[in-house]
PDB file of C-alpha atoms and ligand atoms in Angstrom:
ATOM      1  CA  MET Y  14     124.152  96.421 120.343  1.00 76.00           C
ATOM      2  CA  ALA Y  15     122.388  98.288 117.519  1.00 93.00           C
ATOM      3  CA  ARG Y  16     118.730  97.398 117.356  1.00 98.00           C
ATOM      4  CA  VAL Y  17     117.160  96.585 113.996  1.00 98.00           C
ATOM      5  CA  LYS Y  18     114.864  99.396 112.832  1.00 98.00           C
ATOM      6  CA  VAL Y  19     111.386  98.045 112.165  1.00 99.00           C
ATOM      7  CA  ALA Y  20     108.363  99.566 110.452  1.00 99.00           C
ATOM      8  CA  VAL Y  21     104.945  98.014 111.105  1.00 99.00           C
ATOM      9  CA  LEU Y  22     102.201  98.192 108.472  1.00 98.00           C
ATOM     10  CA  ILE Y  23      98.615  98.040 109.710  1.00 98.00           C
ATOM     11  CA  SER Y  24      95.048  98.643 108.571  1.00 98.00           C
ATOM     12  CA  GLY Y  25      93.058  98.421 111.801  1.00 98.00           C
ATOM     13  CA  ARG Y  26      92.906  97.392 115.434  1.00 98.00           C
ATOM     14  CA  GLY Y  27      96.633  96.785 115.882  1.00 98.00           C
ATOM     15  CA  SER Y  28      96.610  94.207 118.651  1.00 98.00           C
ATOM     16  CA  ASN Y  29      99.594  92.460 117.048  1.00 98.00           C
ATOM     17  CA  LEU Y  30     101.283  95.838 116.717  1.00 98.00           C
ATOM     18  CA  GLN Y  31     100.721  96.258 120.471  1.00 98.00           C
ATOM     19  CA  SER Y  32     102.428  92.920 121.175  1.00 98.00           C
ATOM     20  CA  LEU Y  33     105.442  94.138 119.170  1.00 98.00           C
ATOM     21  CA  ILE Y  34     105.445  97.535 120.918  1.00 98.00           C
ATOM     22  CA  ASP Y  35     105.409  95.753 124.290  1.00 98.00           C
ATOM     23  CA  ALA Y  36     108.264  93.434 123.282  1.00 97.00           C
ATOM     24  CA  CYS Y  37     110.365  96.336 121.972  1.00 98.00           C
ATOM     25  CA  ALA Y  38     109.914  98.188 125.273  1.00 98.00           C
ATOM     26  CA  ASP Y  39     112.573  95.854 126.689  1.00 97.00           C
ATOM     27  CA  PRO Y  40     115.921  97.531 125.899  1.00 96.00           C
ATOM     28  CA  SER Y  41     117.532  94.128 125.376  1.00 96.00           C
ATOM     29  CA  PHE Y  42     115.064  93.237 122.587  1.00 97.00           C
ATOM     30  CA  PRO Y  43     116.979  93.207 119.280  1.00 98.00           C
ATOM     31  CA  ALA Y  44     114.496  95.416 117.369  1.00 98.00           C
ATOM     32  CA  GLU Y  45     112.901  98.841 117.772  1.00 98.00           C
ATOM     33  CA  ILE Y  46     109.812 100.166 115.993  1.00 98.00           C
ATOM     34  CA  VAL Y  47     110.714 103.387 114.193  1.00 98.00           C
ATOM     35  CA  HIS Y  48     107.479 103.872 112.262  1.00 98.00           C
ATOM     36  CA  VAL Y  49     103.893 102.657 111.959  1.00 99.00           C
ATOM     37  CA  LEU Y  50     102.183 103.094 108.611  1.00 98.00           C
ATOM     38  CA  SER Y  51      98.468 102.572 108.008  1.00 98.00           C
ATOM     39  CA  ASN Y  52      96.547 102.650 104.742  1.00 98.00           C
ATOM     40  CA  VAL Y  53      93.426 103.632 106.720  1.00 98.00           C
ATOM     41  CA  ALA Y  54      93.112 106.841 108.763  1.00 98.00           C
ATOM     42  CA  GLY Y  55      91.724 106.939 112.299  1.00 98.00           C
ATOM     43  CA  VAL Y  56      92.294 103.289 113.231  1.00 98.00           C
ATOM     44  CA  LEU Y  57      93.026 102.061 116.744  1.00 98.00           C
ATOM     45  CA  GLY Y  58      96.484 100.835 115.740  1.00 98.00           C
ATOM     46  CA  LEU Y  59      97.572 104.418 114.986  1.00 98.00           C
ATOM     47  CA  GLU Y  60      96.452 105.467 118.472  1.00 98.00           C
ATOM     48  CA  ARG Y  61      98.461 102.629 119.982  1.00 98.00           C
ATOM     49  CA  ALA Y  62     101.567 103.842 118.111  1.00 98.00           C
ATOM     50  CA  GLU Y  63     101.042 107.465 119.141  1.00 98.00           C
ATOM     51  CA  GLN Y  64     100.524 106.373 122.738  1.00 98.00           C
ATOM     52  CA  ALA Y  65     103.903 104.646 122.578  1.00 98.00           C
ATOM     53  CA  GLY Y  66     105.562 107.730 121.068  1.00 98.00           C
ATOM     54  CA  ILE Y  67     106.137 106.105 117.670  1.00 98.00           C
ATOM     55  CA  ALA Y  68     105.961 108.196 114.485  1.00 98.00           C
ATOM     56  CA  THR Y  69     103.069 107.306 112.180  1.00 98.00           C
ATOM     57  CA  SER Y  70     101.966 107.848 108.591  1.00 98.00           C
ATOM     58  CA  VAL Y  71      98.728 107.314 106.756  1.00 98.00           C
ATOM     59  CA  ILE Y  72      99.058 106.526 103.060  1.00 98.00           C
ATOM     60  CA  SER Y  73      95.648 105.717 101.618  1.00 98.00           C
ATOM     61  CA  HIS Y  74      95.565 103.314  98.679  1.00 97.00           C
ATOM     62  CA  ARG Y  75      92.553 105.303  97.458  1.00 97.00           C
ATOM     63  CA  ASP Y  76      94.834 108.222  96.601  1.00 98.00           C
ATOM     64  CA  PHE Y  77      96.727 106.218  93.965  1.00 98.00           C
ATOM     65  CA  PRO Y  78      95.732 105.077  90.487  1.00 98.00           C
ATOM     66  CA  ASP Y  79      96.951 101.515  90.947  1.00 98.00           C
ATOM     67  CA  ARG Y  80      98.661  99.061  93.281  1.00 97.00           C
ATOM     68  CA  ALA Y  81     102.143  99.756  91.892  1.00 98.00           C
ATOM     69  CA  ALA Y  82     101.886 103.501  92.560  1.00 98.00           C
ATOM     70  CA  PHE Y  83     100.619 102.916  96.109  1.00 98.00           C
ATOM     71  CA  ASP Y  84     103.424 100.449  96.796  1.00 98.00           C
ATOM     72  CA  ARG Y  85     106.035 102.890  95.475  1.00 98.00           C
ATOM     73  CA  ALA Y  86     104.756 105.558  97.875  1.00 98.00           C
ATOM     74  CA  VAL Y  87     104.831 103.130 100.805  1.00 98.00           C
ATOM     75  CA  ASP Y  88     108.308 101.965  99.822  1.00 98.00           C
ATOM     76  CA  ALA Y  89     109.587 105.551  99.624  1.00 98.00           C
ATOM     77  CA  ARG Y  90     108.227 106.315 103.112  1.00 98.00           C
ATOM     78  CA  LEU Y  91     109.714 103.169 104.620  1.00 98.00           C
ATOM     79  CA  ARG Y  92     113.131 103.953 103.178  1.00 98.00           C
ATOM     80  CA  ALA Y  93     112.878 107.599 104.260  1.00 98.00           C
ATOM     81  CA  VAL Y  94     112.311 106.573 107.885  1.00 98.00           C
ATOM     82  CA  GLY Y  95     115.267 104.186 107.775  1.00 98.00           C
ATOM     83  CA  ALA Y  96     113.333 100.935 108.119  1.00 98.00           C
ATOM     84  CA  GLU Y  97     115.478  97.808 107.854  1.00 98.00           C
ATOM     85  CA  LEU Y  98     112.725  95.253 108.434  1.00 98.00           C
ATOM     86  CA  ILE Y  99     108.979  95.402 107.854  1.00 98.00           C
ATOM     87  CA  CYS Y 100     106.271  93.654 109.868  1.00 99.00           C
ATOM     88  CA  LEU Y 101     102.828  93.318 108.324  1.00 98.00           C
ATOM     89  CA  ALA Y 102     100.317  93.223 111.173  1.00 98.00           C
ATOM     90  CA  GLY Y 103      96.767  93.111 109.868  1.00 98.00           C
ATOM     91  CA  PHE Y 104      97.736  95.091 106.749  1.00 98.00           C
ATOM     92  CA  MET Y 105      94.841  94.390 104.401  1.00 96.00           C
ATOM     93  CA  ARG Y 106      96.475  95.147 101.046  1.00 96.00           C
ATOM     94  CA  ILE Y 107      98.127  92.716  98.674  1.00 95.00           C
ATOM     95  CA  LEU Y 108     101.629  93.967  97.866  1.00 97.00           C
ATOM     96  CA  THR Y 109     103.087  93.880  94.358  1.00 98.00           C
ATOM     97  CA  GLU Y 110     105.846  91.478  93.426  1.00 98.00           C
ATOM     98  CA  ALA Y 111     108.219  94.421  92.892  1.00 98.00           C
ATOM     99  CA  PHE Y 112     107.685  95.613  96.465  1.00 98.00           C
ATOM    100  CA  VAL Y 113     107.932  92.134  97.966  1.00 98.00           C
ATOM    101  CA  GLU Y 114     111.107  91.283  96.084  1.00 98.00           C
ATOM    102  CA  SER Y 115     112.774  94.560  97.002  1.00 98.00           C
ATOM    103  CA  TRP Y 116     112.272  93.681 100.707  1.00 98.00           C
ATOM    104  CA  ARG Y 117     113.043  89.977 100.275  1.00 98.00           C
ATOM    105  CA  ASP Y 118     113.769  88.281 103.618  1.00 98.00           C
ATOM    106  CA  ARG Y 119     113.202  91.629 105.365  1.00 98.00           C
ATOM    107  CA  LEU Y 120     109.387  91.499 105.196  1.00 98.00           C
ATOM    108  CA  ILE Y 121     107.347  89.306 107.561  1.00 98.00           C
ATOM    109  CA  ASN Y 122     103.626  88.697 108.049  1.00 98.00           C
ATOM    110  CA  ILE Y 123     101.324  87.086 110.585  1.00 98.00           C
ATOM    111  CA  HIS Y 124      98.421  84.963 109.388  1.00 98.00           C
ATOM    112  CA  PRO Y 125      95.708  83.384 111.574  1.00 98.00           C
ATOM    113  CA  SER Y 126      95.997  79.788 110.355  1.00 98.00           C
ATOM    114  CA  LEU Y 127      98.493  76.969 110.227  1.00 97.00           C
ATOM    115  CA  LEU Y 128      99.852  77.740 106.770  1.00 97.00           C
ATOM    116  CA  PRO Y 129      99.858  76.432 104.125  1.00 98.00           C
ATOM    117  CA  SER Y 130      96.269  75.556 105.132  1.00 98.00           C
ATOM    118  CA  PHE Y 131      93.596  78.249 105.000  1.00 98.00           C
ATOM    119  CA  LYS Y 132      95.271  81.106 103.158  1.00 98.00           C
ATOM    120  CA  GLY Y 133      93.126  84.206 102.713  1.00 97.00           C
ATOM    121  CA  LEU Y 134      90.222  85.495 104.802  1.00 97.00           C
ATOM    122  CA  HIS Y 135      87.725  83.893 107.254  1.00 98.00           C
ATOM    123  CA  THR Y 136      90.267  81.314 108.370  1.00 98.00           C
ATOM    124  CA  HIS Y 137      88.478  80.321 111.586  1.00 98.00           C
ATOM    125  CA  GLU Y 138      85.079  79.703 109.952  1.00 98.00           C
ATOM    126  CA  ARG Y 139      86.783  77.647 107.258  1.00 98.00           C
ATOM    127  CA  ALA Y 140      88.855  75.611 109.726  1.00 98.00           C
ATOM    128  CA  ILE Y 141      85.748  74.774 111.779  1.00 98.00           C
ATOM    129  CA  ALA Y 142      83.767  73.912 108.636  1.00 98.00           C
ATOM    130  CA  ALA Y 143      86.576  71.629 107.437  1.00 98.00           C
ATOM    131  CA  GLY Y 144      86.515  69.716 110.717  1.00 97.00           C
ATOM    132  CA  VAL Y 145      90.249  70.067 111.356  1.00 97.00           C
ATOM    133  CA  ARG Y 146      91.255  69.525 114.996  1.00 97.00           C
ATOM    134  CA  PHE Y 147      93.894  72.242 115.157  1.00 96.00           C
ATOM    135  CA  ALA Y 148      93.814  75.861 114.101  1.00 97.00           C
ATOM    136  CA  GLY Y 149      96.661  78.247 114.825  1.00 96.00           C
ATOM    137  CA  CYS Y 150      98.783  81.038 113.491  1.00 97.00           C
ATOM    138  CA  THR Y 151     101.905  81.484 111.419  1.00 97.00           C
ATOM    139  CA  VAL Y 152     104.577  84.150 111.111  1.00 97.00           C
ATOM    140  CA  HIS Y 153     106.388  83.869 107.786  1.00 97.00           C
ATOM    141  CA  PHE Y 154     108.681  85.683 105.402  1.00 98.00           C
ATOM    142  CA  VAL Y 155     106.597  87.190 102.616  1.00 98.00           C
ATOM    143  CA  ARG Y 156     106.789  85.959  99.039  1.00 98.00           C
ATOM    144  CA  PRO Y 157     104.794  87.357  96.110  1.00 97.00           C
ATOM    145  CA  ALA Y 158     101.970  84.772  96.343  1.00 96.00           C
ATOM    146  CA  MET Y 159      99.385  85.587  99.040  1.00 94.00           C
ATOM    147  CA  ASP Y 160     100.088  84.103 102.500  1.00 96.00           C
ATOM    148  CA  ASP Y 161     103.095  82.269 101.117  1.00 96.00           C
ATOM    149  CA  GLY Y 162     106.717  82.108 102.224  1.00 98.00           C
ATOM    150  CA  PRO Y 163     109.178  80.440 104.602  1.00 97.00           C
ATOM    151  CA  ILE Y 164     107.640  79.805 108.046  1.00 96.00           C
ATOM    152  CA  ILE Y 165     109.423  81.342 111.031  1.00 95.00           C
ATOM    153  CA  VAL Y 166     107.098  80.484 113.943  1.00 93.00           C
ATOM    154  CA  GLN Y 167     103.785  78.661 114.315  1.00 94.00           C
ATOM    155  CA  ALA Y 168     101.512  77.871 117.227  1.00 93.00           C
ATOM    156  CA  ALA Y 169      98.743  75.274 117.141  1.00 94.00           C
ATOM    157  CA  VAL Y 170      95.434  75.986 118.894  1.00 95.00           C
ATOM    158  CA  PRO Y 171      93.003  73.080 119.441  1.00 95.00           C
ATOM    159  CA  ILE Y 172      89.521  73.433 118.011  1.00 96.00           C
ATOM    160  CA  LEU Y 173      87.084  72.461 120.766  1.00 95.00           C
ATOM    161  CA  PRO Y 174      83.683  70.830 120.293  1.00 94.00           C
ATOM    162  CA  GLY Y 175      81.092  73.571 119.827  1.00 94.00           C
ATOM    163  CA  ASP Y 176      83.694  76.250 118.982  1.00 96.00           C
ATOM    164  CA  ASP Y 177      82.510  79.175 116.900  1.00 97.00           C
ATOM    165  CA  ALA Y 178      84.706  81.454 114.839  1.00 98.00           C
ATOM    166  CA  ASP Y 179      84.698  84.216 117.478  1.00 98.00           C
ATOM    167  CA  GLY Y 180      85.763  81.995 120.352  1.00 97.00           C
ATOM    168  CA  LEU Y 181      88.403  80.225 118.303  1.00 97.00           C
ATOM    169  CA  GLY Y 182      89.567  83.553 116.900  1.00 98.00           C
ATOM    170  CA  ARG Y 183      90.140  84.918 120.414  1.00 97.00           C
ATOM    171  CA  ARG Y 184      92.317  81.947 121.377  1.00 96.00           C
ATOM    172  CA  VAL Y 185      94.254  82.132 118.110  1.00 96.00           C
ATOM    173  CA  LEU Y 186      94.784  85.874 118.629  1.00 96.00           C
ATOM    174  CA  ALA Y 187      96.298  85.199 122.049  1.00 95.00           C
ATOM    175  CA  ALA Y 188      98.709  82.791 120.347  1.00 94.00           C
ATOM    176  CA  GLU Y 189      99.489  85.420 117.699  1.00 95.00           C
ATOM    177  CA  HIS Y 190     100.536  87.827 120.430  1.00 95.00           C
ATOM    178  CA  ARG Y 191     103.140  85.308 121.629  1.00 93.00           C
ATOM    179  CA  CYS Y 192     104.320  84.257 118.178  1.00 94.00           C
ATOM    180  CA  TYR Y 193     104.911  87.644 116.554  1.00 96.00           C
ATOM    181  CA  PRO Y 194     107.339  89.002 119.164  1.00 96.00           C
ATOM    182  CA  LEU Y 195     109.222  85.692 119.136  1.00 94.00           C
ATOM    183  CA  ALA Y 196     109.447  85.699 115.339  1.00 96.00           C
ATOM    184  CA  LEU Y 197     110.640  89.301 115.301  1.00 97.00           C
ATOM    185  CA  LYS Y 198     113.262  88.468 117.902  1.00 96.00           C
ATOM    186  CA  LEU Y 199     114.507  85.511 115.858  1.00 94.00           C
ATOM    187  CA  VAL Y 200     114.684  87.521 112.636  1.00 97.00           C
ATOM    188  CA  ALA Y 201     116.168  90.692 114.136  1.00 97.00           C
ATOM    189  CA  SER Y 202     118.856  88.758 115.980  1.00 95.00           C
ATOM    190  CA  GLY Y 203     119.807  86.869 112.817  1.00 95.00           C
ATOM    191  CA  ARG Y 204     118.822  83.491 114.272  1.00 93.00           C
ATOM    192  CA  ALA Y 205     116.082  82.784 111.701  1.00 94.00           C
ATOM    193  CA  VAL Y 206     117.953  81.749 108.593  1.00 93.00           C
ATOM    194  CA  VAL Y 207     116.147  81.233 105.282  1.00 95.00           C
ATOM    195  CA  SER Y 208     117.360  78.361 103.195  1.00 93.00           C
ATOM    196  CA  GLY Y 209     115.269  77.634 100.117  1.00 94.00           C
ATOM    197  CA  ASP Y 210     111.622  77.414 101.160  1.00 95.00           C
ATOM    198  CA  THR Y 211     112.208  76.911 104.874  1.00 94.00           C
ATOM    199  CA  VAL Y 212     113.650  78.678 107.904  1.00 93.00           C
ATOM    200  CA  THR Y 213     116.087  77.165 110.339  1.00 90.00           C
ATOM    201  CA  VAL Y 214     116.297  78.677 113.812  1.00 88.00           C
ATOM    202  CA  ARG Y 215     119.817  78.752 115.209  1.00 85.00           C
ATOM    203  CA  SER Y 216     120.236  77.754 118.853  1.00 75.00           C
ATOM    204  CA  ALA Y 217     116.559  77.328 119.645  1.00 65.00           C
ATOM    205  CA  THR Y 218     116.039  77.215 123.414  1.00 65.00           C
ATOM    206  CA  SER Y 219     113.561  75.001 125.207  1.00 57.00           C
ATOM    207  CA  PRO Y 220     111.072  77.694 126.386  1.00 55.00           C
ATOM    208  CA  GLU Y 221     110.611  78.728 122.763  1.00 57.00           C
ATOM    209  CA  ASN Y 222     110.143  75.106 121.756  1.00 52.00           C
ATOM    210  CA  ALA Y 223     107.560  74.552 124.470  1.00 44.00           C
ATOM    211  CA  THR Y 224     104.837  76.704 122.975  1.00 50.00           C
ATOM    212  CA  ILE Y 225     106.061  77.199 119.489  1.00 59.00           C
ATOM    213  CA  ASN Y 226     108.021  74.947 117.202  1.00 55.00           C
ATOM    214  CA  PRO Y 227     111.044  76.354 115.417  1.00 50.00           C
ATOM    215  CA  ALA Y 228     113.177  73.780 113.646  1.00 46.00           C
ATOM    216  CA  GLU Y 229     116.614  73.571 115.236  1.00 43.00           C
ATOM    217  CA  ASP Y 230     119.843  73.225 113.330  1.00 39.00           C
TER     218      ASP Y 230
HETATM  219  C1  LIG N 328      95.227  89.154 112.900  1.00 52.38           C
HETATM  220  O1  LIG N 328      94.390  88.045 113.113  1.00 52.38           O
HETATM  221  C2  LIG N 328      96.325  88.817 111.926  1.00 52.38           C
HETATM  222  O2  LIG N 328      96.741  87.480 111.993  1.00 52.38           O
HETATM  223  C3  LIG N 328      95.654  89.058 110.604  1.00 52.38           C
HETATM  224  O3  LIG N 328      94.850  90.194 110.803  1.00 52.38           O
HETATM  225  C4  LIG N 328      94.509  90.294 112.184  1.00 52.38           C
HETATM  226  C5  LIG N 328      94.969  91.630 112.652  1.00 52.38           C
HETATM  227  O4  LIG N 328      94.589  91.894 113.978  1.00 52.38           O
HETATM  228  N1  LIG N 328      96.630  89.206 109.551  1.00 52.38           N
HETATM  229  P1  LIG N 328      95.229  93.123 114.754  1.00 52.38           P
HETATM  230  O5  LIG N 328      94.971  94.371 113.907  1.00 52.38           O
HETATM  231  O6  LIG N 328      96.691  92.851 114.912  1.00 52.38           O
HETATM  232  O7  LIG N 328      94.520  93.184 116.072  1.00 52.38           O
END
């Protein structure tokens, strides 16, 4: 079976990238990472990619006059390396509508909240301050609006009395590392089907349902 060629876009630590690298190490996983691109040089995520023998690029947004020019350069690199699907994993740039639409339903992101709550930054501080009982994470198809798009996988993480943003963030991150490989598997295998604003997961199995909650058809 041909594996779907994935490029991962990062800006930093790359712990979600690592979870995808680890998942793709299984030859039966339906995706392989062909390239890791960072807009910041020298970050830990690039080291993780090199350690795994994956080709990397650095394209700094600072070298371009505007967002559109940066996105065109990123797009050209992704097409040159043969990427079929893009995973954003802590990529701290907002992408233009032209870029997002040209990768429609082939561009996914992970966000550390239960979307559509708490879009943007500082999600854990804001969830604690709002007094919600559950935080979590979401993997979704990307649409032009920030942190918007059909949800593929979510995991809920309880907020405990006395939690601070760091402690909660660590537990959410552990959930992220389970959710992103599952979401990539569902998308790469063609089981995550977008219909309008939502995703239906074909033939969801019970272990997936136990921790995470894809809608079944
Ligand atoms: C994660 O919390 C992810 O949800 C958010 O940025 C963070 C990236 O962490 N988009 P890492 O670089 O994957 O460790």
